[in-house]
Amino acid sequence: MASVRGLSAGDPPINLRVHEIRCANVEGAREEFEDMLAALVRVTRPGAFRIQVGRGDGGIDVMTGDLRGGDIAIWQAKYFIHLGSDQYGQIRKSFSSALAEAGRRGNRITDWMLCVPVLLTRTARMWWETWREQTEKDTGVRIALWDATVLREHLIAPAAHAVRAHYYGAAAPAPSLPPAGPALYAPPAGPATAPPDAAWAPGDERRIGAATCFLHDDALETAGAGRAWLWREATADRLDGAASVAQVRVAQVRVLRATPAAEAVRAGLSAQARLLTGLAGRHHLPAVVALHDEEGTRTLITARPPGPTWREAYGPRPGRALDRITTAAVCATAVSLAEALTALHRTGHAHRATGPDTVVVDPRRRRAALRDGGLAALPRTVPDGPAEHRAPEQAVAADTAGGPDTAVDVYRFAALLHATLTGHPPQWPPLPVRATCPDLPQSLDDLLLLGLNADPALRPAGLEPFAAELRRVGGGAR
């Protein structure tokens, strides 16, 4: 029996990232997302129609009205994986293009809706509200945001049943789990000791012990070898009013079959909790909020440091090198990241997942912190860690990888800085940073190139030399 919200108890959750998984690329996902949006708008606005993307489309994806003149309403689809500073310019450009084209054709835009399949971070939400308020005042156009929450509200309405079923329900092709993450996805082998529960999806509310968590758009689920366990992770808002921490990072292991590998992952998550508890939120590392066990599932909740991610603050921005002022700011900020990783190394562990999405920054104070414990204390898998800036040894089995885990952090740290400063992901052999940042000292350039060496044994033994060089470039401000 359908509820008043339009969903039955057994209906699958709406995963707006299914387009990317099903189409296997962002371009196909964007096309399908726009098709879905047109169908969804037509549920309540039968006269709505989609404009095929191309030259002269005027920044319109779905609209109502007559393009030959008169009032029109526009729904602008943006299939963003996340929304940060790079996307702000795209949004402004789309609105300006639509406004200019409408004026040329003699139309008046009454309403402009931005439709994105993600939830906004606090930083992005503040930018959006400021831009929307000023732009409405300047143009007289009513502007609204259809983010992941609003889209789901429309999709679970009874009138949208057919649209929901076609794109996200039983009628839609079943997505496969993406291979990225701490383990490869493999077909199930043998009976499971615990029934799998619903997959994590952005926008879900999850009760974990005493905490109620609202999952953000970075929610990820991957399966271990032989599907013996599931690994889940997400940023989440804590919805319980008594919570002292508003935003958290959740990592979870669900053991489906009691294999040695599955038990090692679960034990590793407990070891990471002990490690972070001992560090007590010092050295730019997250503090532990809770460790919860229930029916073969172990969940670690840590406090997410406030602020934008490294990607949102600094990039990397493909093909765009940084100016001198931003270069100095990046170098000053990277000092605290080097200190955080060094603190982990002193405990005998390494993060192994450092990248533009796992580092949180405070641009004003020029400080960086690790979003979570990464893969510290967890066993290595193949491939190991996020694909972006993955060290060469993370792509092979642990018994043949060579080098300590600290060498992985050195590589990933150097790769993050190299990509941020040059605007290009490092390749082997990597190009000198001074080719695009001539003001960078030769000593720091040489150190970054050493950190990117394909042989772990030839990299610097730790990150202390990087911190010393970066302090000089960043003027010591952190």
Coordinates of N, CA and C in Angstrom, one line a residue, residues 179-400:
P179 N 33.9 0.0 -9.2 CA 35.0 -0.7 -8.7 C 36.0 0.1 -7.8
A180 N 35.8 1.5 -7.8 CA 36.8 2.3 -7.1 C 36.5 2.1 -5.6
G181 N 37.5 2.2 -4.8 CA 37.4 2.1 -3.3 C 38.4 1.2 -2.8
P182 N 38.2 0.8 -1.5 CA 39.2 -0.1 -0.9 C 39.3 -1.5 -1.3
A183 N 38.4 -2.0 -2.2 CA 38.4 -3.3 -2.7 C 37.8 -3.4 -4.0
L184 N 38.1 -4.5 -4.8 CA 37.5 -4.7 -6.1 C 36.1 -5.4 -5.8
Y185 N 35.2 -5.1 -6.7 CA 33.9 -5.7 -6.7 C 34.0 -7.1 -7.4
A186 N 33.5 -8.1 -6.7 CA 33.6 -9.5 -7.3 C 32.3 -10.2 -7.1
P187 N 31.9 -11.1 -8.0 CA 30.7 -11.9 -7.8 C 30.6 -12.6 -6.5
P188 N 29.4 -12.8 -6.0 CA 29.3 -13.5 -4.7 C 29.8 -15.0 -4.9
A189 N 30.3 -15.5 -3.8 CA 30.8 -16.9 -3.8 C 30.4 -17.5 -2.5
G190 N 29.4 -18.5 -2.5 CA 29.0 -19.2 -1.3 C 27.9 -18.4 -0.6
P191 N 27.4 -19.1 0.4 CA 26.2 -18.5 1.1 C 26.7 -17.4 2.1
A192 N 25.9 -16.4 2.3 CA 26.2 -15.3 3.2 C 25.7 -15.7 4.6
T193 N 26.4 -15.2 5.6 CA 26.0 -15.4 7.0 C 25.1 -14.4 7.5
A194 N 25.0 -13.3 6.7 CA 24.0 -12.2 7.1 C 23.4 -11.6 5.9
P195 N 22.1 -11.4 5.9 CA 21.4 -10.9 4.7 C 21.9 -9.4 4.4
P196 N 22.1 -9.1 3.2 CA 22.5 -7.7 2.9 C 21.4 -6.7 3.1
D197 N 21.7 -5.6 3.7 CA 20.6 -4.6 3.8 C 20.7 -3.6 2.7
A198 N 19.9 -2.6 2.7 CA 19.8 -1.7 1.6 C 21.1 -0.9 1.4
A199 N 21.4 -0.8 0.1 CA 22.7 -0.1 -0.2 C 22.6 1.4 0.2
W200 N 23.7 1.9 0.6 CA 23.8 3.4 0.9 C 23.6 4.2 -0.3
A201 N 22.8 5.3 -0.2 CA 22.6 6.2 -1.3 C 22.5 7.6 -0.7
P202 N 23.0 8.6 -1.5 CA 22.9 10.0 -1.1 C 21.4 10.3 -0.7
G203 N 21.3 11.1 0.4 CA 20.0 11.5 0.8 C 19.3 10.5 1.8
D204 N 19.9 9.3 2.0 CA 19.4 8.3 3.0 C 19.6 8.9 4.4
E205 N 18.6 8.5 5.2 CA 18.8 8.6 6.7 C 19.1 7.3 7.3
R206 N 20.2 7.2 8.0 CA 20.6 5.9 8.6 C 20.7 6.1 10.1
R207 N 20.1 5.1 10.8 CA 20.2 5.1 12.3 C 21.4 4.2 12.6
I208 N 22.4 4.8 13.3 CA 23.6 4.0 13.6 C 23.9 4.2 15.1
G209 N 23.5 3.2 15.9 CA 23.6 3.4 17.4 C 22.6 4.5 17.8
A210 N 23.2 5.5 18.5 CA 22.4 6.6 19.0 C 22.3 7.7 18.0
A211 N 23.0 7.6 16.9 CA 23.1 8.7 15.9 C 22.2 8.5 14.7
T212 N 21.5 9.5 14.3 CA 20.8 9.5 13.0 C 21.5 10.3 12.0
C213 N 22.0 9.7 10.9 CA 22.9 10.3 9.9 C 22.2 10.5 8.6
F214 N 22.3 11.7 8.0 CA 21.7 12.0 6.7 C 22.9 12.0 5.8
L215 N 23.0 11.1 4.8 CA 24.1 10.8 4.0 C 24.2 11.9 2.9
H216 N 25.4 12.4 2.6 CA 25.7 13.3 1.6 C 25.9 12.6 0.2
D217 N 26.1 13.4 -0.8 CA 26.2 12.9 -2.2 C 27.5 12.1 -2.4
D218 N 28.4 12.0 -1.4 CA 29.6 11.2 -1.6 C 29.5 9.8 -1.1
A219 N 28.3 9.4 -0.7 CA 28.1 8.1 -0.2 C 28.6 7.0 -1.2
L220 N 29.3 6.0 -0.7 CA 29.9 5.1 -1.5 C 29.8 3.7 -0.9
E221 N 29.5 2.7 -1.7 CA 29.5 1.3 -1.3 C 30.3 0.4 -2.3
T222 N 31.2 -0.4 -1.8 CA 31.9 -1.3 -2.6 C 32.0 -2.6 -1.9
A223 N 32.2 -3.7 -2.7 CA 32.2 -5.0 -2.1 C 33.6 -5.6 -2.1
G224 N 33.9 -6.4 -1.1 CA 35.2 -7.0 -1.0 C 35.3 -8.3 -1.9
A225 N 36.5 -8.8 -2.0 CA 36.7 -10.0 -2.9 C 35.8 -11.1 -2.4
G226 N 35.1 -11.7 -3.4 CA 34.2 -12.8 -3.1 C 33.0 -12.3 -2.5
R227 N 32.8 -11.0 -2.4 CA 31.6 -10.4 -1.7 C 31.5 -10.9 -0.3
A228 N 32.6 -11.1 0.4 CA 32.6 -11.5 1.7 C 32.3 -10.4 2.7
W229 N 32.5 -9.1 2.2 CA 32.1 -8.0 3.1 C 31.8 -6.8 2.2
L230 N 31.1 -5.8 2.7 CA 30.8 -4.6 2.1 C 31.5 -3.4 2.8
W231 N 32.1 -2.5 2.1 CA 32.7 -1.3 2.7 C 31.8 -0.2 2.3
R232 N 31.5 0.7 3.2 CA 30.7 1.8 3.0 C 31.3 3.0 3.7
E233 N 31.2 4.2 3.0 CA 31.7 5.4 3.6 C 30.9 6.6 3.1
A234 N 30.7 7.6 3.9 CA 30.0 8.8 3.5 C 30.2 9.9 4.5
T235 N 30.1 11.1 4.0 CA 29.9 12.3 4.9 C 28.4 12.4 5.2
A236 N 28.1 12.8 6.4 CA 26.7 12.8 6.9 C 26.5 14.0 7.8
D237 N 25.3 14.5 7.8 CA 24.8 15.4 8.9 C 24.2 14.6 10.0
R238 N 24.5 15.0 11.2 CA 23.8 14.3 12.4 C 22.5 15.0 12.6
L239 N 21.4 14.3 12.6 CA 20.1 14.9 12.8 C 19.6 14.9 14.2
D240 N 20.3 14.1 15.1 CA 19.8 14.1 16.5 C 20.2 15.4 17.2
G241 N 19.3 16.1 17.7 CA 19.4 17.4 18.3 C 20.5 17.5 19.3
A242 N 20.8 16.5 20.1 CA 21.7 16.5 21.2 C 23.2 16.4 20.7
A243 N 23.4 16.1 19.4 CA 24.7 15.9 18.9 C 25.6 17.1 19.1
S244 N 26.8 16.8 19.6 CA 27.8 17.9 19.7 C 28.5 18.2 18.4
V245 N 28.5 17.2 17.5 CA 29.2 17.4 16.2 C 28.1 17.3 15.1
A246 N 28.0 18.4 14.3 CA 27.0 18.5 13.3 C 27.2 17.7 12.1
Q247 N 28.5 17.6 11.7 CA 28.8 16.9 10.5 C 29.9 15.8 10.8
V248 N 29.7 14.6 10.3 CA 30.6 13.5 10.6 C 31.0 12.8 9.3
R249 N 32.0 11.9 9.5 CA 32.4 11.0 8.5 C 32.1 9.6 9.0
V250 N 31.5 8.8 8.2 CA 31.0 7.5 8.6 C 31.8 6.4 7.7
A251 N 32.4 5.5 8.3 CA 33.0 4.3 7.6 C 32.5 3.1 8.2
Q252 N 32.1 2.1 7.4 CA 31.4 0.9 7.9 C 31.9 -0.3 7.1
V253 N 32.0 -1.4 7.9 CA 32.3 -2.7 7.3 C 31.1 -3.6 7.7
R254 N 30.5 -4.2 6.7 CA 29.5 -5.2 7.0 C 30.0 -6.6 6.5
V255 N 30.2 -7.5 7.4 CA 30.7 -8.8 7.1 C 29.5 -9.7 6.6
L256 N 29.6 -10.2 5.4 CA 28.6 -11.1 4.8 C 28.9 -12.6 5.0
R257 N 30.2 -12.8 4.9 CA 30.7 -14.2 5.1 C 32.0 -14.1 6.0
A258 N 32.0 -14.9 7.0 CA 33.1 -14.8 8.0 C 34.4 -15.4 7.5
T259 N 35.0 -14.8 6.5 CA 36.3 -15.2 5.9 C 37.4 -14.4 6.7
P260 N 38.7 -15.0 6.6 CA 39.8 -14.2 7.3 C 39.9 -12.8 6.7
A261 N 39.7 -12.6 5.4 CA 39.9 -11.3 4.8 C 38.9 -10.4 5.4
A262 N 37.6 -10.8 5.5 CA 36.5 -10.0 6.0 C 36.8 -9.6 7.4
E263 N 37.2 -10.6 8.2 CA 37.5 -10.3 9.6 C 38.7 -9.3 9.8
A264 N 39.7 -9.4 8.9 CA 40.8 -8.5 8.9 C 40.4 -7.1 8.7
V265 N 39.4 -6.9 7.8 CA 38.9 -5.5 7.5 C 38.2 -5.0 8.7
R266 N 37.3 -5.8 9.3 CA 36.6 -5.4 10.4 C 37.5 -5.1 11.6
A267 N 38.5 -5.9 11.8 CA 39.5 -5.7 12.9 C 40.3 -4.4 12.6
G268 N 40.6 -4.2 11.3 CA 41.3 -3.0 10.9 C 40.5 -1.7 11.3
L269 N 39.2 -1.7 11.1 CA 38.4 -0.5 11.4 C 38.5 -0.2 12.9
S270 N 38.4 -1.3 13.7 CA 38.6 -1.1 15.2 C 40.0 -0.5 15.5
A271 N 41.0 -1.1 14.8 CA 42.3 -0.6 15.1 C 42.5 0.9 14.7
Q272 N 41.8 1.3 13.6 CA 41.8 2.7 13.3 C 41.1 3.6 14.3
A273 N 40.0 3.1 14.9 CA 39.3 3.8 15.9 C 40.2 4.0 17.1
R274 N 41.0 3.0 17.5 CA 41.9 3.1 18.7 C 43.0 4.1 18.3
L275 N 43.5 4.0 17.1 CA 44.6 4.9 16.7 C 44.1 6.4 16.8
L276 N 43.0 6.7 16.2 CA 42.5 8.1 16.2 C 42.1 8.5 17.6
T277 N 41.6 7.6 18.4 CA 41.3 7.9 19.8 C 42.5 8.3 20.6
G278 N 43.6 7.6 20.4 CA 44.9 7.9 21.0 C 45.4 9.3 20.6
L279 N 45.1 9.7 19.3 CA 45.6 11.0 18.9 C 44.7 12.1 19.3
A280 N 43.4 11.8 19.7 CA 42.5 12.7 20.3 C 42.2 14.0 19.5
G281 N 42.1 13.8 18.2 CA 41.8 15.0 17.4 C 42.9 16.0 17.2
R282 N 44.1 15.6 17.7 CA 45.3 16.6 17.5 C 45.9 16.4 16.2
H283 N 46.9 17.3 15.9 CA 47.7 17.1 14.7 C 46.9 17.1 13.4
H284 N 45.8 17.9 13.4 CA 44.9 18.0 12.2 C 44.3 16.7 11.7
L285 N 44.1 15.9 12.7 CA 43.4 14.6 12.5 C 42.0 14.5 13.1
P286 N 41.1 13.8 12.6 CA 39.7 13.8 13.1 C 39.6 13.1 14.4
A287 N 38.6 13.6 15.2 CA 38.3 12.9 16.5 C 37.3 11.9 16.4
V288 N 37.4 10.8 17.1 CA 36.4 9.7 17.1 C 35.1 10.2 17.8
V289 N 34.0 10.0 17.2 CA 32.7 10.2 17.8 C 32.1 9.0 18.4
A290 N 32.2 7.9 17.7 CA 31.6 6.6 18.2 C 32.1 5.4 17.3
L291 N 32.2 4.3 17.9 CA 32.4 3.0 17.3 C 31.3 2.1 17.6
H292 N 30.5 1.6 16.6 CA 29.3 0.9 16.9 C 29.3 -0.5 16.2
D293 N 28.9 -1.5 17.0 CA 28.9 -2.9 16.4 C 27.4 -3.4 16.5
E294 N 27.0 -4.0 15.4 CA 25.6 -4.6 15.4 C 25.5 -5.6 14.3
E295 N 25.2 -6.8 14.6 CA 24.9 -7.9 13.6 C 25.9 -8.0 12.5
G296 N 27.2 -8.2 12.8 CA 28.2 -8.3 11.8 C 28.6 -7.0 11.1
T297 N 28.1 -5.9 11.6 CA 28.5 -4.6 11.0 C 29.2 -3.7 12.1
R298 N 30.3 -3.2 11.7 CA 31.1 -2.3 12.5 C 31.2 -0.9 11.9
T299 N 30.8 0.1 12.6 CA 30.8 1.5 12.0 C 31.6 2.4 12.9
L300 N 32.5 3.1 12.2 CA 33.3 4.2 12.9 C 32.8 5.5 12.4
I301 N 32.5 6.4 13.4 CA 32.0 7.7 13.1 C 33.0 8.7 13.7
T302 N 33.5 9.6 12.8 CA 34.5 10.6 13.2 C 34.0 12.0 12.9
A303 N 34.4 13.0 13.6 CA 34.0 14.4 13.4 C 34.7 14.9 12.1
R304 N 33.9 15.3 11.1 CA 34.5 15.9 9.9 C 34.9 17.3 10.2
P305 N 36.2 17.7 9.9 CA 36.6 19.0 10.1 C 35.8 20.0 9.3
P306 N 35.4 21.2 9.8 CA 34.6 22.1 9.0 C 35.5 22.7 7.8
G307 N 34.8 23.1 6.8 CA 35.4 23.7 5.7 C 35.3 23.0 4.4
P308 N 35.7 23.6 3.2 CA 35.6 23.0 1.9 C 36.7 22.0 1.8
T309 N 36.6 21.1 0.8 CA 37.6 20.1 0.5 C 38.8 20.8 -0.3
W310 N 39.9 20.2 -0.3 CA 41.0 20.7 -1.1 C 40.6 21.0 -2.6
R311 N 39.8 20.1 -3.1 CA 39.3 20.3 -4.5 C 38.5 21.5 -4.6
E312 N 37.6 21.7 -3.7 CA 36.8 22.9 -3.7 C 37.5 24.2 -3.6
A313 N 38.6 24.2 -2.7 CA 39.3 25.4 -2.4 C 40.4 25.7 -3.5
Y314 N 41.1 24.6 -3.9 CA 42.3 24.9 -4.8 C 42.3 24.1 -6.1
G315 N 41.4 23.2 -6.3 CA 41.4 22.4 -7.5 C 41.9 21.0 -7.2
P316 N 42.6 20.2 -8.0 CA 43.2 20.7 -9.2 C 42.3 21.2 -10.3
R317 N 42.7 22.2 -11.0 CA 42.0 22.7 -12.2 C 42.7 22.3 -13.4
P318 N 42.2 21.4 -14.2 CA 42.9 20.9 -15.4 C 43.4 22.0 -16.3
G319 N 44.7 21.9 -16.6 CA 45.3 22.9 -17.5 C 45.6 24.3 -17.0
R320 N 45.3 24.5 -15.7 CA 45.4 25.9 -15.2 C 46.4 25.9 -14.1
A321 N 47.6 26.5 -14.3 CA 48.6 26.7 -13.2 C 48.1 27.8 -12.3
L322 N 48.6 27.8 -11.1 CA 48.2 28.8 -10.1 C 49.0 30.0 -10.2
D323 N 48.4 31.2 -9.8 CA 49.2 32.4 -9.7 C 50.1 32.4 -8.5
R324 N 51.0 33.4 -8.4 CA 52.0 33.4 -7.3 C 51.3 33.5 -5.9
I325 N 50.3 34.3 -5.8 CA 49.6 34.4 -4.4 C 49.0 33.1 -4.0
T326 N 48.3 32.5 -5.0 CA 47.6 31.2 -4.6 C 48.6 30.1 -4.4
T327 N 49.7 30.2 -5.2 CA 50.8 29.2 -5.0 C 51.3 29.2 -3.6
A328 N 51.6 30.4 -3.1 CA 52.1 30.6 -1.7 C 51.0 30.1 -0.7
A329 N 49.7 30.4 -1.0 CA 48.7 29.9 0.0 C 48.6 28.4 0.0
V330 N 48.7 27.8 -1.2 CA 48.7 26.3 -1.2 C 49.8 25.7 -0.5
C331 N 51.0 26.3 -0.7 CA 52.2 25.7 0.0 C 52.1 25.9 1.5
A332 N 51.6 27.0 2.0 CA 51.4 27.3 3.4 C 50.4 26.3 4.0
T333 N 49.3 26.1 3.2 CA 48.2 25.2 3.7 C 48.7 23.7 3.8
A334 N 49.6 23.3 2.8 CA 50.1 22.0 2.7 C 51.0 21.6 3.9
V335 N 51.5 22.6 4.6 CA 52.4 22.3 5.7 C 51.6 21.5 6.8
S336 N 50.4 21.9 7.1 CA 49.6 21.2 8.1 C 49.2 19.8 7.7
L337 N 49.0 19.7 6.3 CA 48.7 18.3 5.8 C 49.9 17.4 6.0
A338 N 51.1 17.9 5.7 CA 52.3 17.1 5.9 C 52.4 16.8 7.4
E339 N 52.1 17.7 8.3 CA 52.2 17.4 9.7 C 51.2 16.3 10.2
A340 N 50.0 16.4 9.6 CA 49.0 15.4 9.9 C 49.4 14.0 9.5
L341 N 49.9 13.9 8.3 CA 50.4 12.6 7.8 C 51.6 12.1 8.6
T342 N 52.5 13.0 9.0 CA 53.7 12.7 9.8 C 53.2 12.1 11.2
A343 N 52.2 12.7 11.8 CA 51.7 12.3 13.1 C 51.2 10.8 12.9
L344 N 50.5 10.5 11.8 CA 50.1 9.1 11.6 C 51.3 8.2 11.4
H345 N 52.3 8.7 10.7 CA 53.5 7.8 10.5 C 54.2 7.5 11.8
R346 N 54.2 8.4 12.7 CA 54.9 8.2 14.0 C 54.2 7.1 14.8
T347 N 52.9 6.8 14.5 CA 52.2 5.7 15.2 C 52.5 4.4 14.5
G348 N 53.2 4.4 13.3 CA 53.4 3.2 12.5 C 52.4 2.9 11.5
H349 N 51.5 3.9 11.2 CA 50.5 3.7 10.2 C 50.5 4.8 9.1
A350 N 49.8 4.6 8.0 CA 49.7 5.6 7.0 C 48.3 5.8 6.5
H351 N 48.0 6.9 5.9 CA 46.6 7.2 5.5 C 46.2 6.4 4.2
R352 N 47.1 6.5 3.2 CA 47.0 5.7 2.0 C 45.8 6.2 1.1
A353 N 45.1 7.3 1.4 CA 44.0 7.7 0.6 C 44.0 9.2 0.5
T354 N 45.1 9.9 0.7 CA 45.2 11.3 0.6 C 44.9 11.8 -0.9
G355 N 44.0 12.8 -1.0 CA 43.6 13.3 -2.3 C 42.8 14.5 -2.1
P356 N 42.4 15.1 -3.2 CA 41.7 16.4 -3.2 C 40.3 16.3 -2.5
D357 N 39.7 15.1 -2.3 CA 38.5 15.0 -1.6 C 38.6 14.6 -0.2
T358 N 39.8 14.1 0.2 CA 39.9 13.6 1.6 C 40.7 14.6 2.4
V359 N 41.0 15.8 1.9 CA 41.6 16.8 2.7 C 40.7 18.0 2.8
V360 N 40.5 18.5 4.0 CA 39.6 19.6 4.3 C 40.5 20.8 4.6
V361 N 40.2 22.0 4.1 CA 41.0 23.2 4.3 C 40.3 24.3 4.9
D362 N 41.1 25.2 5.6 CA 40.6 26.4 6.1 C 41.4 27.5 5.4
P363 N 40.9 28.0 4.3 CA 41.8 28.9 3.4 C 42.2 30.2 4.2
R364 N 41.4 30.7 5.1 CA 41.7 31.9 5.8 C 42.9 31.7 6.7
R365 N 42.9 30.6 7.4 CA 44.0 30.3 8.3 C 45.1 29.5 7.7
R366 N 44.9 29.2 6.4 CA 45.9 28.4 5.7 C 46.3 27.1 6.4
R367 N 45.3 26.3 6.7 CA 45.5 25.1 7.4 C 44.7 24.0 6.7
A368 N 45.2 22.8 6.8 CA 44.5 21.6 6.2 C 44.4 20.5 7.2
A369 N 43.4 19.7 7.1 CA 43.1 18.6 8.0 C 42.7 17.4 7.2
L370 N 42.9 16.2 7.7 CA 42.4 15.0 7.1 C 41.0 14.8 7.4
R371 N 40.2 14.6 6.4 CA 38.7 14.4 6.5 C 38.4 13.2 7.4
D372 N 39.2 12.1 7.3 CA 39.0 10.9 8.1 C 40.3 10.1 8.2
G373 N 40.2 9.0 8.8 CA 41.4 8.2 9.0 C 41.9 7.4 7.7
G374 N 41.1 7.6 6.6 CA 41.5 6.9 5.4 C 41.6 5.4 5.5
L375 N 42.7 4.8 5.1 CA 42.8 3.4 5.2 C 43.9 3.0 6.3
A376 N 44.1 3.9 7.2 CA 45.1 3.7 8.3 C 44.6 2.5 9.1
A377 N 45.5 1.5 9.3 CA 45.3 0.3 10.1 C 44.5 -0.8 9.3
L378 N 44.0 -0.4 8.2 CA 43.2 -1.4 7.4 C 44.1 -2.2 6.5
P379 N 43.8 -3.5 6.2 CA 44.7 -4.3 5.3 C 44.7 -3.8 3.9
R380 N 45.8 -3.9 3.2 CA 45.9 -3.5 1.8 C 45.0 -4.4 0.9
T381 N 44.4 -3.8 -0.1 CA 43.6 -4.6 -1.1 C 44.2 -4.2 -2.5
V382 N 43.6 -4.8 -3.5 CA 44.1 -4.5 -4.9 C 42.9 -4.2 -5.7
P383 N 42.8 -2.9 -6.2 CA 43.7 -1.8 -6.0 C 43.4 -1.2 -4.6
D384 N 44.4 -0.5 -4.1 CA 44.3 0.1 -2.8 C 44.2 1.6 -2.8
G385 N 43.1 2.1 -2.1 CA 43.0 3.6 -2.1 C 42.3 4.1 -3.3
P386 N 41.8 5.4 -3.2 CA 41.2 6.1 -4.3 C 42.1 6.1 -5.5
A387 N 41.5 6.0 -6.7 CA 42.3 6.0 -8.0 C 43.1 7.2 -8.2
E388 N 42.5 8.4 -7.9 CA 43.2 9.7 -8.1 C 44.4 9.7 -7.3
H389 N 45.6 9.9 -7.9 CA 46.9 10.0 -7.2 C 47.3 8.7 -6.5
R390 N 46.9 7.6 -7.0 CA 47.2 6.3 -6.5 C 48.7 6.1 -6.7
A391 N 49.4 5.6 -5.7 CA 50.9 5.3 -5.9 C 51.0 4.0 -6.7
P392 N 52.0 3.8 -7.5 CA 52.2 2.6 -8.3 C 52.0 1.3 -7.5
E393 N 52.6 1.3 -6.3 CA 52.6 0.0 -5.6 C 51.2 -0.3 -5.0
Q394 N 50.2 0.7 -5.1 CA 48.9 0.4 -4.6 C 48.1 -0.4 -5.6
A395 N 48.6 -0.5 -6.8 CA 47.9 -1.3 -7.9 C 48.3 -2.7 -7.9
V396 N 49.2 -3.2 -7.0 CA 49.6 -4.6 -7.0 C 49.4 -5.2 -5.6
A397 N 49.5 -6.5 -5.5 CA 49.3 -7.2 -4.3 C 50.3 -6.7 -3.2
A398 N 49.8 -6.7 -1.9 CA 50.6 -6.2 -0.8 C 52.0 -7.0 -0.7
D399 N 52.0 -8.3 -1.0 CA 53.2 -9.1 -0.9 C 54.2 -8.8 -2.0
T400 N 53.8 -8.1 -3.0 CA 54.7 -7.7 -4.1 C 54.9 -6.2 -4.3

